[in-house]
Tab-separated table of N, CA and C in Angstrom:
chain	number	residue	atom	x	y	z
A	231	MET	N	-8.169	0.401	11.492
A	231	MET	CA	-8.249	-0.872	10.820
A	231	MET	C	-6.839	-1.467	10.712
A	232	ALA	N	-6.751	-2.761	10.830
A	232	ALA	CA	-5.461	-3.439	10.741
A	232	ALA	C	-4.954	-3.453	9.298
A	233	VAL	N	-3.648	-3.540	9.165
A	233	VAL	CA	-3.033	-3.664	7.851
A	233	VAL	C	-3.061	-5.143	7.470
A	234	ILE	N	-3.595	-5.447	6.289
A	234	ILE	CA	-3.707	-6.817	5.801
A	234	ILE	C	-2.400	-7.215	5.119
A	235	LYS	N	-1.884	-8.378	5.447
A	235	LYS	CA	-0.708	-8.923	4.757
A	235	LYS	C	-1.224	-9.768	3.602
A	236	ALA	N	-0.770	-9.452	2.386
A	236	ALA	CA	-1.250	-10.155	1.204
A	236	ALA	C	-0.100	-10.809	0.454
A	237	THR	N	-0.444	-11.843	-0.302
A	237	THR	CA	0.508	-12.524	-1.170
A	237	THR	C	-0.133	-12.652	-2.552
A	238	ASP	N	0.611	-13.202	-3.486
A	238	ASP	CA	0.059	-13.398	-4.823
A	238	ASP	C	-1.236	-14.210	-4.793
A	239	SER	N	-1.346	-15.143	-3.860
A	239	SER	CA	-2.513	-16.024	-3.826
A	239	SER	C	-3.810	-15.312	-3.438
A	240	ASP	N	-3.732	-14.230	-2.667
A	240	ASP	CA	-4.975	-13.555	-2.258
A	240	ASP	C	-5.059	-12.088	-2.677
A	241	PHE	N	-4.040	-11.581	-3.347
A	241	PHE	CA	-4.002	-10.160	-3.693
A	241	PHE	C	-5.171	-9.746	-4.589
A	242	ALA	N	-5.428	-10.486	-5.656
A	242	ALA	CA	-6.506	-10.131	-6.583
A	242	ALA	C	-7.862	-10.147	-5.890
A	243	SER	N	-8.101	-11.109	-5.007
A	243	SER	CA	-9.392	-11.165	-4.315
A	243	SER	C	-9.552	-10.015	-3.329
A	244	ILE	N	-8.454	-9.567	-2.725
A	244	ILE	CA	-8.518	-8.402	-1.831
A	244	ILE	C	-8.897	-7.161	-2.637
A	245	LEU	N	-8.293	-7.000	-3.817
A	245	LEU	CA	-8.628	-5.848	-4.668
A	245	LEU	C	-10.088	-5.886	-5.102
A	246	LYS	N	-10.595	-7.085	-5.416
A	246	LYS	CA	-11.985	-7.218	-5.880
A	246	LYS	C	-12.989	-6.973	-4.765
A	247	SER	N	-12.644	-7.368	-3.541
A	247	SER	CA	-13.614	-7.283	-2.450
A	247	SER	C	-13.556	-5.962	-1.676
A	248	ASN	N	-12.655	-5.065	-2.048
A	248	ASN	CA	-12.545	-3.766	-1.380
A	248	ASN	C	-12.488	-2.662	-2.430
A	249	GLN	N	-13.346	-1.658	-2.271
A	249	GLN	CA	-13.436	-0.590	-3.268
A	249	GLN	C	-12.176	0.273	-3.313
A	250	HIS	N	-11.668	0.654	-2.152
A	250	HIS	CA	-10.488	1.526	-2.062
A	250	HIS	C	-9.366	0.795	-1.338
A	251	VAL	N	-8.225	0.624	-2.025
A	251	VAL	CA	-7.108	-0.121	-1.449
A	251	VAL	C	-5.813	0.659	-1.656
A	252	VAL	N	-5.012	0.752	-0.585
A	252	VAL	CA	-3.653	1.288	-0.700
A	252	VAL	C	-2.704	0.159	-0.322
A	253	VAL	N	-1.686	-0.025	-1.151
A	253	VAL	CA	-0.742	-1.123	-0.953
A	253	VAL	C	0.650	-0.570	-0.705
A	254	LYS	N	1.292	-1.104	0.338
A	254	LYS	CA	2.701	-0.796	0.586
A	254	LYS	C	3.495	-2.019	0.159
A	255	TYR	N	4.374	-1.839	-0.823
A	255	TYR	CA	5.268	-2.898	-1.265
A	255	TYR	C	6.586	-2.733	-0.510
A	256	PHE	N	7.091	-3.828	0.034
A	256	PHE	CA	8.296	-3.770	0.852
A	256	PHE	C	9.157	-5.002	0.598
A	257	ALA	N	10.337	-4.992	1.162
A	257	ALA	CA	11.206	-6.170	1.202
A	257	ALA	C	11.822	-6.234	2.592
A	258	ASP	N	12.106	-7.432	3.045
A	258	ASP	CA	12.652	-7.602	4.395
A	258	ASP	C	13.990	-6.884	4.572
A	259	TRP	N	14.789	-6.785	3.522
A	259	TRP	CA	16.107	-6.154	3.606
A	259	TRP	C	16.052	-4.628	3.539
A	260	CYS	N	14.879	-4.062	3.240
A	260	CYS	CA	14.720	-2.622	3.001
A	260	CYS	C	14.542	-1.859	4.322
A	261	GLY	N	15.571	-1.106	4.692
A	261	GLY	CA	15.509	-0.331	5.933
A	261	GLY	C	14.423	0.726	5.933
A	262	ASN	N	14.274	1.460	4.837
A	262	ASN	CA	13.221	2.485	4.766
A	262	ASN	C	11.838	1.865	4.846
A	263	CYS	N	11.687	0.652	4.327
A	263	CYS	CA	10.395	-0.040	4.416
A	263	CYS	C	10.052	-0.319	5.873
A	264	ARG	N	11.039	-0.815	6.629
A	264	ARG	CA	10.813	-1.098	8.046
A	264	ARG	C	10.500	0.178	8.818
A	265	LEU	N	11.212	1.247	8.494
A	265	LEU	CA	10.969	2.521	9.175
A	265	LEU	C	9.573	3.066	8.881
A	266	PHE	N	9.037	2.769	7.699
A	266	PHE	CA	7.733	3.314	7.339
A	266	PHE	C	6.573	2.499	7.923
A	267	SER	N	6.815	1.272	8.332
A	267	SER	CA	5.733	0.407	8.824
A	267	SER	C	4.872	1.040	9.916
A	268	PRO	N	5.449	1.659	10.961
A	268	PRO	CA	4.583	2.276	11.979
A	268	PRO	C	3.749	3.436	11.420
A	269	LYS	N	4.299	4.170	10.452
A	269	LYS	CA	3.554	5.270	9.838
A	269	LYS	C	2.375	4.723	9.041
A	270	PHE	N	2.604	3.624	8.317
A	270	PHE	CA	1.538	3.012	7.516
A	270	PHE	C	0.421	2.513	8.432
A	271	LYS	N	0.790	1.907	9.555
A	271	LYS	CA	-0.208	1.440	10.526
A	271	LYS	C	-0.996	2.621	11.086
A	272	ARG	N	-0.292	3.709	11.393
A	272	ARG	CA	-0.963	4.903	11.917
A	272	ARG	C	-1.944	5.474	10.874
A	273	LEU	N	-1.523	5.510	9.610
A	273	LEU	CA	-2.421	5.974	8.547
A	273	LEU	C	-3.658	5.082	8.463
A	274	SER	N	-3.475	3.779	8.647
A	274	SER	CA	-4.611	2.848	8.559
A	274	SER	C	-5.621	3.086	9.667
A	275	GLU	N	-5.193	3.702	10.749
A	275	GLU	CA	-6.071	3.979	11.886
A	275	GLU	C	-6.679	5.374	11.828
A	276	ASP	N	-6.307	6.166	10.822
A	276	ASP	CA	-6.804	7.528	10.659
A	276	ASP	C	-8.263	7.489	10.209
A	277	GLU	N	-9.131	8.168	10.941
A	277	GLU	CA	-10.568	8.136	10.618
A	277	GLU	C	-10.881	8.712	9.235
A	278	HIS	N	-10.019	9.575	8.711
A	278	HIS	CA	-10.236	10.114	7.365
A	278	HIS	C	-10.144	9.023	6.302
A	279	PHE	N	-9.456	7.936	6.632
A	279	PHE	CA	-9.245	6.852	5.677
A	279	PHE	C	-10.016	5.591	6.075
A	280	ALA	N	-11.135	5.787	6.764
A	280	ALA	CA	-11.926	4.652	7.259
A	280	ALA	C	-12.445	3.762	6.133
A	281	THR	N	-12.614	4.303	4.933
A	281	THR	CA	-13.144	3.518	3.813
A	281	THR	C	-12.035	2.879	2.973
A	282	VAL	N	-10.786	3.043	3.403
A	282	VAL	CA	-9.644	2.541	2.641
A	282	VAL	C	-9.085	1.282	3.314
A	283	THR	N	-8.813	0.268	2.514
A	283	THR	CA	-8.189	-0.960	2.998
A	283	THR	C	-6.682	-0.839	2.803
A	284	PHE	N	-5.925	-1.072	3.865
A	284	PHE	CA	-4.468	-0.968	3.841
A	284	PHE	C	-3.867	-2.365	3.732
A	285	VAL	N	-2.953	-2.530	2.772
A	285	VAL	CA	-2.394	-3.850	2.478
A	285	VAL	C	-0.868	-3.774	2.396
A	286	ASP	N	-0.200	-4.746	2.990
A	286	ASP	CA	1.253	-4.913	2.898
A	286	ASP	C	1.541	-6.076	1.958
A	287	VAL	N	2.469	-5.876	1.012
A	287	VAL	CA	2.872	-6.942	0.095
A	287	VAL	C	4.398	-7.010	0.061
A	288	ASN	N	4.934	-8.189	0.310
A	288	ASN	CA	6.369	-8.390	0.178
A	288	ASN	C	6.674	-8.482	-1.321
A	289	ALA	N	7.371	-7.496	-1.846
A	289	ALA	CA	7.625	-7.402	-3.288
A	289	ALA	C	8.514	-8.537	-3.789
A	290	GLU	N	9.304	-9.118	-2.914
A	290	GLU	CA	10.195	-10.203	-3.338
A	290	GLU	C	9.486	-11.544	-3.452
A	291	THR	N	8.479	-11.766	-2.632
A	291	THR	CA	7.806	-13.060	-2.627
A	291	THR	C	6.465	-13.029	-3.356
A	292	SER	N	6.052	-11.876	-3.848
A	292	SER	CA	4.775	-11.751	-4.560
A	292	SER	C	4.982	-11.015	-5.887
A	293	PRO	N	5.609	-11.672	-6.865
A	293	PRO	CA	5.925	-10.997	-8.135
A	293	PRO	C	4.699	-10.579	-8.943
A	294	GLU	N	3.609	-11.330	-8.853
A	294	GLU	CA	2.406	-10.968	-9.614
A	294	GLU	C	1.783	-9.682	-9.071
A	295	ALA	N	1.693	-9.576	-7.754
A	295	ALA	CA	1.158	-8.357	-7.130
A	295	ALA	C	2.069	-7.177	-7.447
A	296	ARG	N	3.373	-7.418	-7.467
A	296	ARG	CA	4.344	-6.374	-7.787
A	296	ARG	C	4.140	-5.872	-9.221
A	297	LYS	N	3.925	-6.791	-10.157
A	297	LYS	CA	3.721	-6.409	-11.565
A	297	LYS	C	2.456	-5.579	-11.756
A	298	MET	N	1.414	-5.865	-10.990
A	298	MET	CA	0.145	-5.132	-11.126
A	298	MET	C	0.314	-3.641	-10.883
A	299	ALA	N	1.321	-3.270	-10.094
A	299	ALA	CA	1.539	-1.858	-9.779
A	299	ALA	C	2.783	-1.302	-10.458
A	300	GLY	N	3.545	-2.147	-11.133
A	300	GLY	CA	4.760	-1.671	-11.780
A	300	GLY	C	5.795	-1.171	-10.795
A	301	VAL	N	6.007	-1.923	-9.741
A	301	VAL	CA	6.930	-1.511	-8.679
A	301	VAL	C	8.339	-1.323	-9.238
A	302	THR	N	8.919	-0.155	-8.956
A	302	THR	CA	10.249	0.176	-9.458
A	302	THR	C	11.265	0.405	-8.349
A	303	ASN	N	10.798	0.647	-7.138
A	303	ASN	CA	11.649	1.041	-6.037
A	303	ASN	C	10.961	0.635	-4.749
A	304	LEU	N	11.672	0.612	-3.642
A	304	LEU	CA	11.043	0.275	-2.365
A	304	LEU	C	11.424	1.313	-1.325
A	305	PRO	N	10.533	1.685	-0.410
A	305	PRO	CA	9.136	1.270	-0.415
A	305	PRO	C	8.374	1.906	-1.579
A	306	PHE	N	7.327	1.213	-1.995
A	306	PHE	CA	6.529	1.645	-3.142
A	306	PHE	C	5.073	1.534	-2.737
A	307	PHE	N	4.294	2.538	-3.085
A	307	PHE	CA	2.888	2.565	-2.694
A	307	PHE	C	2.014	2.676	-3.932
A	308	ALA	N	0.885	1.978	-3.906
A	308	ALA	CA	-0.056	2.023	-5.019
A	308	ALA	C	-1.467	2.110	-4.456
A	309	VAL	N	-2.324	2.867	-5.154
A	309	VAL	CA	-3.737	2.915	-4.771
A	309	VAL	C	-4.571	2.317	-5.896
A	310	PHE	N	-5.551	1.507	-5.481
A	310	PHE	CA	-6.450	0.836	-6.405
A	310	PHE	C	-7.885	1.216	-6.059
A	311	LYS	N	-8.680	1.470	-7.077
A	311	LYS	CA	-10.100	1.759	-6.892
A	311	LYS	C	-10.876	0.762	-7.741
A	312	ASN	N	-11.757	0.024	-7.099
A	312	ASN	CA	-12.551	-1.011	-7.771
A	312	ASN	C	-11.652	-1.971	-8.547
A	313	GLY	N	-10.499	-2.310	-7.979
A	313	GLY	CA	-9.589	-3.260	-8.583
A	313	GLY	C	-8.661	-2.699	-9.641
A	314	ASN	N	-8.808	-1.412	-9.960
A	314	ASN	CA	-7.981	-0.785	-10.998
A	314	ASN	C	-6.935	0.131	-10.379
A	315	LEU	N	-5.730	0.078	-10.921
A	315	LEU	CA	-4.649	0.938	-10.452
A	315	LEU	C	-4.973	2.396	-10.754
A	316	VAL	N	-4.901	3.242	-9.726
A	316	VAL	CA	-5.177	4.675	-9.876
A	316	VAL	C	-3.874	5.458	-10.004
A	317	ASP	N	-2.943	5.212	-9.076
A	317	ASP	CA	-1.684	5.956	-9.084
A	317	ASP	C	-0.691	5.251	-8.180
A	318	THR	N	0.580	5.631	-8.309
A	318	THR	CA	1.643	5.046	-7.487
A	318	THR	C	2.631	6.130	-7.070
A	319	VAL	N	3.418	5.798	-6.056
A	319	VAL	CA	4.513	6.674	-5.649
A	319	VAL	C	5.580	5.817	-4.960
A	320	ALA	N	6.829	6.084	-5.296
A	320	ALA	CA	7.958	5.463	-4.602
A	320	ALA	C	8.489	6.528	-3.655
A	321	ALA	N	8.217	6.353	-2.365
A	321	ALA	CA	8.582	7.394	-1.403
A	321	ALA	C	8.687	6.798	-0.011
A	322	SER	N	9.386	7.510	0.848
A	322	SER	CA	9.396	7.115	2.252
A	322	SER	C	8.941	8.276	3.127
A	323	LYS	N	8.301	9.257	2.512
A	323	LYS	CA	7.743	10.397	3.229
A	323	LYS	C	6.239	10.190	3.431
A	324	GLU	N	5.803	10.352	4.666
A	324	GLU	CA	4.396	10.137	4.990
A	324	GLU	C	3.479	11.061	4.189
A	325	GLU	N	3.894	12.297	3.981
A	325	GLU	CA	3.042	13.253	3.254
A	325	GLU	C	2.788	12.794	1.821
A	326	ALA	N	3.773	12.206	1.169
A	326	ALA	CA	3.598	11.709	-0.199
A	326	ALA	C	2.576	10.579	-0.236
A	327	VAL	N	2.613	9.714	0.760
A	327	VAL	CA	1.665	8.601	0.827
A	327	VAL	C	0.269	9.112	1.163
A	328	ARG	N	0.200	10.066	2.068
A	328	ARG	CA	-1.094	10.664	2.430
A	328	ARG	C	-1.745	11.309	1.197
A	329	THR	N	-0.961	12.031	0.400
A	329	THR	CA	-1.462	12.655	-0.825
A	329	THR	C	-1.976	11.591	-1.793
A	330	LEU	N	-1.260	10.477	-1.892
A	330	LEU	CA	-1.674	9.389	-2.760
A	330	LEU	C	-3.007	8.799	-2.294
A	331	ILE	N	-3.153	8.579	-1.007
A	331	ILE	CA	-4.387	7.995	-0.466
A	331	ILE	C	-5.569	8.943	-0.696
A	332	HIS	N	-5.322	10.228	-0.626
A	332	HIS	CA	-6.396	11.211	-0.836
A	332	HIS	C	-7.007	11.105	-2.240
A	333	LYS	N	-6.324	10.466	-3.171
A	333	LYS	CA	-6.879	10.265	-4.517
A	333	LYS	C	-8.024	9.260	-4.491
A	334	LEU	N	-8.182	8.551	-3.392
A	334	LEU	CA	-9.250	7.572	-3.249
A	334	LEU	C	-10.461	8.115	-2.510
A	335	VAL	N	-10.236	9.065	-1.598
A	335	VAL	CA	-11.347	9.536	-0.734
A	335	VAL	C	-11.722	10.969	-1.008
């Protein structure tokens, strides 16, 4: 599944219309964020996570979406179930993100 790019204008509706959502918060200046992008795309294509919606949010241009997860560092990942925040992790290790996603499936 493709990674959805979201902004403040559509973030809440994406959370409402998808039961399981993992969000990667990034900034254009963040080198680790750019390095993690191919890993996030690969995770989105993993059949184990077929029921999970993968979303990218620019933390600098979407302050409301950032507040919903309490973003403290970048890259920052959050999982939402039925629109509610389940857990977060600030990491650039794929295993940490995989563990976070497993809280949904």
